[in-house]
Coordinates of C-alpha atoms and ligand atoms in Angstrom, one line a residue:
M17 CA 14.7 -20.0 9.7
M18 CA 11.7 -20.9 11.8
D19 CA 9.8 -24.0 10.9
N20 CA 6.7 -22.5 9.4
T21 CA 4.9 -25.8 9.5
L22 CA 4.8 -26.1 13.3
P23 CA 1.2 -26.2 14.4
S24 CA 0.2 -23.0 16.1
Q25 CA -1.0 -22.8 19.6
N26 CA -4.6 -21.8 19.2
A27 CA -5.1 -21.4 22.9
G28 CA -2.4 -18.8 22.9
L29 CA -4.1 -17.0 20.1
A30 CA -7.4 -17.1 21.9
A31 CA -5.7 -15.6 25.0
L32 CA -4.1 -12.9 22.8
E33 CA -7.5 -12.0 21.3
A34 CA -9.0 -11.7 24.8
Q35 CA -6.1 -9.4 25.8
L36 CA -6.6 -7.3 22.6
A37 CA -10.3 -7.0 23.4
E38 CA -9.3 -5.9 27.0
D39 CA -6.8 -3.3 25.6
L40 CA -9.4 -1.9 23.2
S41 CA -11.9 -1.6 26.0
L42 CA -9.4 0.2 28.2
L43 CA -8.8 2.6 25.4
E44 CA -12.5 3.0 24.7
L45 CA -12.0 1.7 21.2
P46 CA -13.7 1.6 18.8
A47 CA -14.7 5.2 19.4
K48 CA -18.5 5.8 19.3
S49 CA -20.0 6.1 15.8
W50 CA -20.3 9.8 15.1
V51 CA -20.8 10.4 11.3
P52 CA -24.5 11.3 10.5
R53 CA -26.0 8.7 8.2
R54 CA -26.9 9.9 4.7
Q55 CA -29.2 8.6 2.0
H56 CA -29.4 9.6 -1.6
E57 CA -32.7 9.1 -3.4
G58 CA -33.5 6.3 -1.0
E59 CA -30.2 4.6 -1.3
E60 CA -27.8 4.1 1.6
V61 CA -24.7 6.2 1.4
R62 CA -21.4 4.8 2.8
D63 CA -19.1 7.3 4.6
V64 CA -16.0 5.6 3.2
V65 CA -15.4 2.9 0.7
V66 CA -11.8 1.4 0.7
I67 CA -10.6 -0.3 -2.5
G68 CA -7.9 -2.9 -1.6
A69 CA -7.6 -5.1 1.5
G70 CA -3.9 -5.5 1.3
M71 CA -1.7 -4.3 4.2
C72 CA -2.5 -0.6 3.5
G73 CA -6.2 -1.1 3.0
L74 CA -6.5 -3.2 6.2
T75 CA -4.6 -0.6 8.3
A76 CA -6.7 2.2 6.9
T77 CA -10.0 0.2 7.5
A78 CA -8.9 -0.6 11.0
K79 CA -8.1 3.1 11.8
L80 CA -11.4 4.2 10.4
V81 CA -13.4 1.7 12.5
L82 CA -11.4 2.5 15.6
S83 CA -12.1 6.2 15.0
G84 CA -15.8 5.8 15.0
I85 CA -16.2 6.0 11.2
D86 CA -17.9 2.6 10.8
N87 CA -20.4 3.0 8.0
I88 CA -17.7 1.7 5.6
V89 CA -16.9 -1.2 3.4
T90 CA -13.6 -2.5 2.0
Y91 CA -13.4 -4.5 -1.3
D92 CA -10.7 -6.6 -2.7
A93 CA -10.6 -8.3 -6.0
A94 CA -8.5 -11.2 -4.6
P95 CA -9.9 -14.2 -2.7
E96 CA -9.6 -14.0 1.1
G97 CA -6.1 -14.7 2.2
Q98 CA -4.6 -13.9 -1.2
E99 CA -4.6 -10.1 -1.0
G100 CA -1.4 -8.3 -2.1
P101 CA 1.8 -10.0 -3.3
W102 CA 2.6 -12.3 -0.4
V103 CA 1.3 -15.6 -1.5
T104 CA 0.9 -14.9 -5.2
F105 CA 3.8 -13.2 -7.1
A106 CA 6.1 -12.5 -4.1
R107 CA 8.8 -15.2 -4.7
M108 CA 11.1 -14.4 -1.8
E109 CA 11.4 -16.8 1.1
T110 CA 11.1 -14.1 3.8
L111 CA 10.3 -10.5 4.2
R112 CA 13.2 -8.1 3.7
S113 CA 12.0 -6.1 6.7
P114 CA 13.3 -7.0 10.2
K115 CA 10.8 -9.0 12.3
I116 CA 10.6 -6.3 15.0
L117 CA 8.7 -3.7 12.9
T118 CA 5.3 -3.0 14.3
G119 CA 3.8 -2.3 10.8
P120 CA 0.0 -2.2 10.8
A121 CA -0.5 -2.4 14.6
L122 CA -1.7 1.2 15.0
G123 CA 0.1 1.5 18.4
L124 CA -1.7 -1.5 19.9
P125 CA 0.9 -4.0 21.3
R126 CA -1.4 -7.0 21.0
L127 CA -1.9 -6.3 17.4
T128 CA 1.7 -6.6 16.4
F129 CA 3.2 -9.5 14.4
R130 CA 5.4 -10.3 17.4
A131 CA 2.4 -10.7 19.8
W132 CA 0.6 -12.9 17.2
F133 CA 3.8 -15.0 16.8
V134 CA 4.7 -15.4 20.5
A135 CA 1.1 -16.2 21.4
Q136 CA 1.3 -19.2 19.1
W137 CA 4.9 -20.4 19.1
G138 CA 6.4 -18.9 22.3
Q139 CA 9.3 -16.6 23.1
A140 CA 12.1 -19.1 22.3
A141 CA 10.8 -19.5 18.8
W142 CA 10.6 -15.7 18.4
D143 CA 14.2 -15.4 19.6
A144 CA 15.2 -18.0 17.0
L145 CA 13.2 -16.4 14.2
D146 CA 15.5 -14.6 11.7
K147 CA 13.2 -13.0 9.1
I148 CA 9.4 -13.4 8.8
P149 CA 8.5 -16.1 6.1
K150 CA 6.3 -14.3 3.6
N151 CA 3.4 -16.7 3.9
Q152 CA 3.4 -16.2 7.6
W153 CA 3.1 -12.5 7.1
M154 CA 0.0 -13.2 5.0
D155 CA -1.3 -15.4 7.9
Y156 CA -0.8 -12.5 10.3
L157 CA -2.7 -10.1 8.0
V158 CA -5.6 -12.6 7.8
W159 CA -5.6 -12.8 11.6
Y160 CA -5.4 -9.0 11.9
R161 CA -8.5 -8.6 9.9
K162 CA -10.4 -11.2 11.8
A163 CA -9.3 -10.0 15.2
L164 CA -10.6 -6.5 14.5
D165 CA -13.7 -7.9 12.6
L166 CA -13.0 -5.6 9.7
P167 CA -15.8 -5.1 7.1
V168 CA -13.9 -6.6 4.1
K169 CA -15.5 -8.2 1.1
N170 CA -13.4 -10.4 -1.1
D171 CA -13.7 -11.4 -4.8
V172 CA -15.1 -7.9 -5.6
R173 CA -13.4 -5.7 -8.1
M174 CA -14.0 -2.0 -8.4
T175 CA -14.5 -1.4 -12.2
S176 CA -15.5 2.2 -12.5
L177 CA -15.9 5.5 -10.6
E178 CA -18.4 8.2 -11.4
Q179 CA -19.5 11.4 -9.8
E180 CA -23.1 11.4 -8.5
G181 CA -23.9 14.8 -7.1
D182 CA -21.5 15.4 -4.2
L183 CA -21.0 11.6 -3.9
I184 CA -18.8 9.0 -5.6
A185 CA -20.6 6.1 -7.3
V186 CA -18.4 3.0 -7.2
T187 CA -19.2 0.2 -9.6
V188 CA -18.2 -3.3 -8.4
E189 CA -18.2 -6.7 -10.0
G190 CA -17.7 -10.2 -8.7
A191 CA -19.1 -11.6 -5.5
E192 CA -21.0 -8.4 -5.1
T193 CA -22.2 -6.6 -8.2
G194 CA -23.7 -3.1 -8.4
R195 CA -23.1 0.5 -7.6
I196 CA -22.3 1.8 -4.1
L197 CA -22.6 5.5 -3.2
T198 CA -19.9 6.9 -0.9
R199 CA -18.8 10.2 0.5
R200 CA -15.1 9.4 0.5
L201 CA -13.1 6.8 -1.4
V202 CA -9.7 5.4 -0.4
L203 CA -7.6 3.7 -3.1
A204 CA -5.4 1.2 -1.3
T205 CA -4.7 -0.6 -4.5
G206 CA -1.0 -1.3 -4.1
R207 CA 2.0 -0.9 -6.3
S208 CA 0.3 -1.7 -9.6
G209 CA -3.1 -0.4 -8.5
L210 CA -2.9 3.0 -10.1
G211 CA -1.1 1.9 -13.2
G212 CA 0.4 -1.4 -13.9
T213 CA 3.6 -3.3 -14.4
Y214 CA 6.3 -1.5 -16.3
V215 CA 7.8 -3.4 -19.3
P216 CA 10.3 -1.7 -21.7
E217 CA 8.9 -1.2 -25.2
M218 CA 11.6 -3.4 -26.7
I219 CA 10.2 -6.4 -24.6
R220 CA 6.6 -5.6 -25.2
T221 CA 6.9 -6.0 -28.9
I222 CA 8.0 -9.6 -28.5
D223 CA 5.6 -12.5 -28.7
P224 CA 4.3 -12.9 -25.1
R225 CA 5.1 -16.6 -25.2
F226 CA 8.7 -15.7 -24.7
W227 CA 8.5 -13.4 -21.7
A228 CA 6.6 -12.4 -18.5
H229 CA 6.8 -9.6 -16.0
S230 CA 8.0 -10.7 -12.6
A231 CA 4.6 -10.0 -11.1
D232 CA 2.8 -12.2 -13.6
D233 CA 1.6 -15.7 -12.8
I234 CA 4.6 -17.6 -14.2
D235 CA 4.5 -21.4 -14.8
F236 CA 8.0 -22.1 -13.4
D237 CA 7.7 -25.9 -14.0
A238 CA 7.5 -25.1 -17.7
L239 CA 10.9 -23.4 -17.4
K240 CA 12.6 -26.7 -16.4
G241 CA 15.8 -27.1 -18.5
K242 CA 15.3 -23.8 -20.3
R243 CA 17.7 -20.9 -20.7
I244 CA 16.3 -17.9 -18.8
A245 CA 17.2 -14.3 -18.9
V246 CA 16.2 -12.1 -16.0
I247 CA 16.2 -8.3 -16.6
G248 CA 16.9 -6.2 -13.5
A249 CA 18.8 -6.3 -10.3
G250 CA 16.2 -5.6 -7.7
A251 CA 14.6 -7.9 -5.1
S252 CA 12.1 -9.2 -7.6
A253 CA 14.8 -10.0 -10.1
M254 CA 16.6 -12.2 -7.5
D255 CA 13.4 -13.8 -6.3
N256 CA 12.3 -14.8 -9.7
A257 CA 15.7 -16.0 -10.8
A258 CA 16.0 -18.1 -7.7
T259 CA 12.5 -19.6 -8.2
A260 CA 13.4 -20.5 -11.8
L261 CA 16.7 -22.1 -10.7
E262 CA 15.0 -24.1 -7.9
A263 CA 12.3 -25.2 -10.4
G264 CA 15.1 -26.7 -12.5
A265 CA 15.9 -24.0 -15.1
G266 CA 18.8 -25.0 -17.3
S267 CA 20.5 -21.6 -16.8
V268 CA 19.6 -18.2 -15.5
D269 CA 21.4 -15.1 -16.7
M270 CA 20.9 -11.9 -14.8
L271 CA 21.2 -9.0 -17.4
I272 CA 22.0 -5.9 -15.3
R273 CA 22.4 -2.5 -17.0
R274 CA 24.4 -1.0 -14.1
K275 CA 28.1 -1.4 -13.9
E276 CA 27.9 -2.1 -10.2
M277 CA 25.2 -3.7 -8.1
P278 CA 23.6 -1.2 -5.7
R279 CA 24.7 -2.2 -2.2
I280 CA 23.3 0.2 0.2
N281 CA 19.7 0.5 1.3
K282 CA 19.8 4.3 1.7
M283 CA 16.3 5.2 2.9
T284 CA 16.2 2.3 5.3
G285 CA 19.5 3.6 6.7
I286 CA 18.0 7.0 7.7
G287 CA 14.6 5.7 8.8
S288 CA 13.3 7.6 11.9
Y289 CA 10.3 9.1 13.4
G290 CA 11.5 12.4 11.9
V291 CA 11.5 11.0 8.4
V292 CA 8.0 9.6 8.9
Q293 CA 6.5 12.7 10.2
G294 CA 8.7 15.3 8.5
M295 CA 9.0 14.3 4.9
H296 CA 5.5 15.4 3.8
R297 CA 6.0 18.8 5.2
L298 CA 9.3 19.5 3.4
P299 CA 9.4 22.0 0.5
D300 CA 9.0 20.3 -2.9
L301 CA 12.6 20.6 -3.8
W302 CA 13.7 18.6 -0.7
K303 CA 11.1 15.9 -1.3
W304 CA 12.4 15.6 -4.8
K305 CA 16.0 15.5 -3.7
F306 CA 15.4 12.6 -1.4
F307 CA 13.5 10.5 -3.8
D308 CA 15.5 11.4 -6.9
Y309 CA 18.7 10.5 -5.0
T310 CA 17.3 7.1 -3.8
A311 CA 16.0 6.4 -7.4
R312 CA 19.4 7.1 -8.7
T313 CA 21.3 5.1 -6.1
Q314 CA 18.7 2.3 -6.2
T315 CA 17.7 -0.2 -3.5
P316 CA 19.9 -3.3 -3.5
P317 CA 18.3 -6.8 -3.5
P318 CA 18.4 -8.4 -0.1
R319 CA 21.6 -10.4 0.6
N320 CA 19.8 -13.7 1.2
S321 CA 17.9 -13.3 -2.1
T322 CA 21.1 -12.7 -4.0
L323 CA 22.8 -15.7 -2.3
R324 CA 19.8 -17.8 -3.2
V325 CA 20.6 -17.1 -6.8
S326 CA 24.4 -17.2 -6.8
R327 CA 24.6 -20.5 -5.0
H328 CA 23.5 -22.2 -8.2
E329 CA 26.3 -22.9 -10.6
N330 CA 24.1 -22.3 -13.6
A331 CA 23.4 -18.7 -12.5
R332 CA 25.4 -15.9 -14.0
F333 CA 25.5 -12.2 -13.3
F334 CA 26.2 -9.9 -16.3
L335 CA 26.8 -6.4 -15.1
D336 CA 27.1 -3.4 -17.5
C337 CA 24.9 -5.4 -19.8
G338 CA 22.3 -3.1 -21.5
L339 CA 19.6 -4.3 -23.9
E340 CA 20.1 -3.1 -27.5
S341 CA 17.6 -5.1 -29.4
M342 CA 15.5 -8.2 -29.2
A343 CA 13.9 -10.6 -31.7
V344 CA 12.5 -14.2 -31.9
E345 CA 14.4 -16.4 -34.3
Q346 CA 13.4 -20.0 -34.8
N347 CA 11.9 -20.4 -31.4
E348 CA 14.8 -18.6 -29.7
L349 CA 14.9 -15.2 -28.1
V350 CA 17.9 -13.4 -29.5
I351 CA 19.0 -10.4 -27.5
E352 CA 21.7 -8.0 -28.6
T353 CA 23.3 -6.6 -25.5
T354 CA 26.2 -4.2 -24.9
Q355 CA 28.1 -7.4 -24.2
G356 CA 27.2 -9.1 -27.5
E357 CA 24.5 -11.4 -28.7
M358 CA 22.8 -13.8 -26.2
R359 CA 20.2 -16.5 -26.8
F360 CA 17.4 -17.6 -24.5
D361 CA 14.2 -19.6 -24.3
F362 CA 12.4 -17.2 -21.9
L363 CA 12.8 -13.8 -20.3
I364 CA 11.5 -12.4 -17.0
A365 CA 11.3 -8.7 -16.9
A366 CA 11.8 -7.6 -13.2
T367 CA 11.3 -4.0 -14.3
G368 CA 8.9 -2.6 -11.7
F369 CA 5.6 -0.7 -11.8
V370 CA 4.3 2.6 -13.2
N371 CA 1.7 5.2 -12.2
D372 CA -0.4 5.4 -15.3
F373 CA -4.0 6.3 -14.4
D374 CA -4.8 6.9 -18.1
G375 CA -4.2 3.2 -18.8
R376 CA -6.8 2.0 -16.3
A377 CA -10.4 1.8 -17.4
E378 CA -11.7 2.1 -13.8
F379 CA -10.2 5.6 -13.5
A380 CA -11.3 6.9 -16.9
N381 CA -13.8 9.4 -15.5
F382 CA -11.2 11.0 -13.1
A383 CA -7.8 10.4 -14.6
P384 CA -7.7 13.4 -17.0
F385 CA -8.2 15.7 -14.1
I386 CA -5.6 14.4 -11.7
R387 CA -2.7 16.7 -11.1
R388 CA 0.7 15.1 -11.2
W389 CA 4.1 16.4 -10.1
K390 CA 4.9 17.2 -13.7
D391 CA 1.9 19.6 -13.9
G392 CA 3.7 22.5 -12.3
R393 CA 5.4 21.0 -9.2
E394 CA 8.7 20.5 -11.0
T395 CA 11.1 23.3 -11.1
P396 CA 14.5 23.6 -12.9
E397 CA 16.4 23.2 -9.6
M398 CA 15.1 19.6 -9.4
G399 CA 17.3 18.7 -12.3
R400 CA 16.5 16.2 -15.0
P401 CA 12.9 15.0 -15.0
R402 CA 12.5 11.4 -13.8
A403 CA 9.4 9.7 -15.2
S404 CA 8.8 7.6 -12.0
L405 CA 8.6 10.8 -10.0
S406 CA 7.1 13.3 -12.5
D407 CA 4.1 11.0 -13.1
A408 CA 3.4 10.7 -9.4
P409 CA 0.1 12.3 -8.3
D410 CA 0.5 15.7 -6.6
L411 CA -1.5 15.0 -3.5
G412 CA -3.0 17.1 -0.7
P413 CA -2.2 16.8 3.0
D414 CA -4.8 14.0 3.5
F415 CA -3.6 11.9 0.5
E416 CA -6.4 13.4 -1.6
F417 CA -6.0 13.9 -5.3
R418 CA -5.8 17.4 -6.6
E419 CA -7.2 18.9 -9.8
R420 CA -4.9 19.8 -12.7
E421 CA -7.2 22.7 -13.5
P422 CA -8.8 24.3 -10.4
G423 CA -12.6 23.7 -10.5
S424 CA -12.5 21.0 -13.2
C425 CA -13.2 18.0 -10.9
P426 CA -13.8 19.0 -7.2
M427 CA -14.7 15.4 -6.4
L428 CA -11.0 14.5 -6.5
A429 CA -10.7 16.0 -3.0
H430 CA -12.8 13.1 -1.8
I431 CA -10.6 10.4 -3.3
H432 CA -7.6 9.5 -1.3
C433 CA -4.6 7.8 -2.8
F434 CA -3.3 5.6 0.0
N435 CA -0.8 3.5 -1.9
D436 CA 2.8 3.5 -3.2
A437 CA 2.1 6.4 -5.6
A438 CA 1.8 8.8 -2.7
M439 CA 5.4 8.4 -1.8
L440 CA 6.8 11.6 -3.4
T441 CA 4.2 13.8 -1.6
H442 CA 3.9 11.9 1.7
G443 CA 7.1 9.9 2.1
K444 CA 7.1 6.1 2.6
V445 CA 4.0 5.8 4.7
S446 CA 1.5 4.1 2.4
G447 CA 3.3 1.2 0.9
D448 CA 5.9 -0.5 3.0
I449 CA 5.6 -2.1 6.4
P450 CA 7.6 0.3 8.7
A451 CA 5.3 3.4 8.7
V452 CA 2.0 2.2 7.5
S453 CA 0.3 2.9 10.8
A454 CA 1.5 6.5 10.7
G455 CA 0.2 6.8 7.2
A456 CA -3.2 5.4 8.1
E457 CA -3.4 7.8 11.1
R458 CA -2.7 10.8 8.8
L459 CA -5.2 9.6 6.3
V460 CA -8.0 9.0 8.8
Q461 CA -7.4 12.2 10.7
G462 CA -7.9 14.0 7.3
I463 CA -11.0 12.0 6.4
A464 CA -12.5 12.6 9.9
A465 CA -11.9 16.3 9.7
S466 CA -13.4 16.7 6.3
L467 CA -16.5 14.6 7.1
F468 CA -16.9 16.7 10.3
A469 CA -16.6 19.9 8.3
E470 CA -19.0 18.8 5.6
D471 CA -21.6 17.9 8.3
V472 CA -21.0 21.0 10.4
E473 CA -24.6 22.2 10.2
T474 CA -25.8 18.9 11.5
H475 CA -23.3 18.9 14.3
F476 CA -24.3 22.5 15.2
K477 CA -28.0 21.5 15.2
N478 CA -27.1 18.6 17.4
L479 CA -25.3 21.0 19.7
Q480 CA -28.4 23.1 19.9
A481 CA -30.7 20.2 20.3
Y482 CA -28.7 18.5 23.0
D483 CA -30.7 18.9 26.2
T484 CA -29.5 16.3 28.7
P485 CA -28.7 18.2 31.8
E486 CA -25.5 17.5 33.7
L487 CA -26.7 19.6 36.6
Q488 CA -30.2 18.9 38.1
G489 CA -30.6 22.4 39.5
D490 CA -30.5 21.2 43.1
E491 CA -26.7 21.3 43.4
W492 CA -26.5 25.0 44.6
V493 CA -28.5 27.8 46.1
D494 CA -28.5 31.2 44.3
A495 CA -27.3 33.8 46.8
T496 CA -28.5 36.7 44.7
P497 CA -32.0 37.2 46.3
S498 CA -30.6 37.3 49.9
L499 CA -28.0 39.8 48.7
H500 CA -30.9 42.0 47.4
E501 CA -32.8 41.4 50.5
G502 CA -29.8 42.6 52.6
A503 CA -29.4 45.7 50.4
S504 CA -33.0 46.7 51.0
V505 CA -32.8 46.5 54.8
Ligands
FAD25 C1 7.4 -9.0 -3.9 C2 7.3 -7.9 -2.9 C3 7.9 -8.0 -1.7 C4 7.8 -7.0 -0.7 N1 8.4 -7.2 0.5 C5 8.4 -6.2 1.4 C6 9.1 -6.2 2.6 O1 9.7 -7.2 3.0 N2 9.0 -5.2 3.5 C7 8.2 -4.1 3.2 O2 8.1 -3.2 4.0 N3 7.6 -4.0 2.0 C8 7.6 -5.0 1.1 N4 7.0 -4.8 -0.1 C9 6.3 -3.6 -0.4 C10 4.9 -3.5 0.3 O3 5.0 -3.8 1.7 C11 4.0 -4.4 -0.3 O4 3.8 -4.1 -1.7 C12 2.6 -4.4 0.3 O5 1.8 -5.4 -0.2 C13 1.9 -3.0 0.1 O6 0.6 -3.1 0.6 P1 -0.6 -2.4 -0.2 O7 -1.8 -2.6 0.6 O8 -0.3 -1.0 -0.6 O9 -0.8 -3.2 -1.6 P2 -1.2 -4.7 -1.9 O10 -0.7 -5.6 -0.8 O11 -0.7 -5.0 -3.2 O12 -2.8 -4.7 -1.8 C14 -3.5 -4.0 -2.8 C15 -4.8 -4.8 -3.0 O13 -5.7 -4.0 -3.8 C16 -6.5 -4.9 -4.5 N5 -7.0 -4.2 -5.7 C17 -6.3 -3.5 -6.6 N6 -7.1 -2.9 -7.5 C18 -8.4 -3.3 -7.1 C19 -9.7 -3.1 -7.7 N7 -9.8 -2.3 -8.8 N8 -10.7 -3.6 -7.1 C20 -10.6 -4.4 -5.9 N9 -9.4 -4.6 -5.4 C21 -8.3 -4.1 -6.0 C22 -5.5 -6.0 -4.9 O14 -6.3 -7.2 -5.1 C23 -4.6 -6.1 -3.7 O15 -5.0 -7.2 -2.8 C24 7.1 -5.9 -1.0 C25 6.4 -5.7 -2.3 C26 6.5 -6.8 -3.2 C27 5.8 -6.6 -4.5

């Protein structure tokens, strides 16, 4: 692994930024600002507000700005440089993704992770790099935002949404407090941003001193010498188990319901331009088949994360080990499993996330109207309902929410769900690194088209009013009079 502590070559980075500026200039980017400004009762109206400045929010913001939609602002509740999971609850050493992915670069070579890396540490270091250290990915995202001078405000949480005429009123709290009016809203709020962490009911009833979700802020030092159970077999299960072991946990038992560990990363295996551009146009049944199959076969944890656990002698893997009941007895967590009774001091539930708009106060005004796949998209041919898919929002072609009852909340058409929850409708273009640029392009094309259509009268008036001549009138001589003259002779 590359030594992440090597000082970067700032001269190289400055040169890269100059090249990026040159590339943007050659491509005439950012495009000229073109959306007519609006006011509402004397208040400024934004064209777009983006909530979330993680990878998806930054890519969407960049694409908006480059497309000449620049009266926008992006808010993130996290402090600058701590957006998303990378330096908070992501406990892996490196990304799972291969280093060559171009991710958020939007087709601009100088905006890639590779360009950023080589500019600072050189080609030999790039060749030697195996996977990208997770903190370094965060550093790259911080640079990306600065290099494009994106309008991001940190430490600002969106706390509620309301309709205000044909606009959306966004209430924010934190470093900025108040209400912002916007014509379009993009929710780039990440995996937990439309719902929350998923914890099985059996665990939720236990005193919270005895358990945490893998995305919680866990005090691993307090787990020194303790007996830990980790529920799950995904990447986060391994990363949390490894972190506990490295922090000196007495033992870590992985309790895995499946008889076999999933071994094949199916969707990655068929990744292609066709999948990226074609999935969202497939009939519902095909979309369902792809994602139901991958949910069933499951994504394996990365090999290096699994080895990071299994190299510890005090780590054990219990497969075919389902949870039957759980209780706290004399300061011990007693778990009845399909393999018998087990006793622990602490449990980490690496059990994923859910889409549950109803559970989030900030969506209270819109959640009841949001159409999900279970509201009529599912058909008997899709087989057994699967909650993780059935609860997914049933989105339109531009990631916009749709109404459960037509006419009940037209404003939903102006709220775009650019996060993991869009996967069933749009494919994996708004959550993971590989196709985030394609997702942002689809999103911004849709927003641009709908803003243009909404302002069509203004654009037509502008067409009529435009009076800058290209021809001065002295470029030609009208032959018609001489023709007439000839005819009369
Ligand atoms: C541990 C972990 C490891 C991963 N590793 C990989 C990998 O190797 N390769 C890969 O392709 N993908 C990976 N992923 C998946 C995916 O790339 C990441 O989840 C990525 O962070 C998604 O970006 P995002 O912008 O959608 O969400 P996030 O990065 O989570 O950003 C969402 C942002 O929204 C903000 N936010 C949410 N609600 C509000 C609100 N109400 N007001 C203001 N701000 C708000 C949050 O503060 C957050 O910063 C990983 C995911 C996790 C959890």
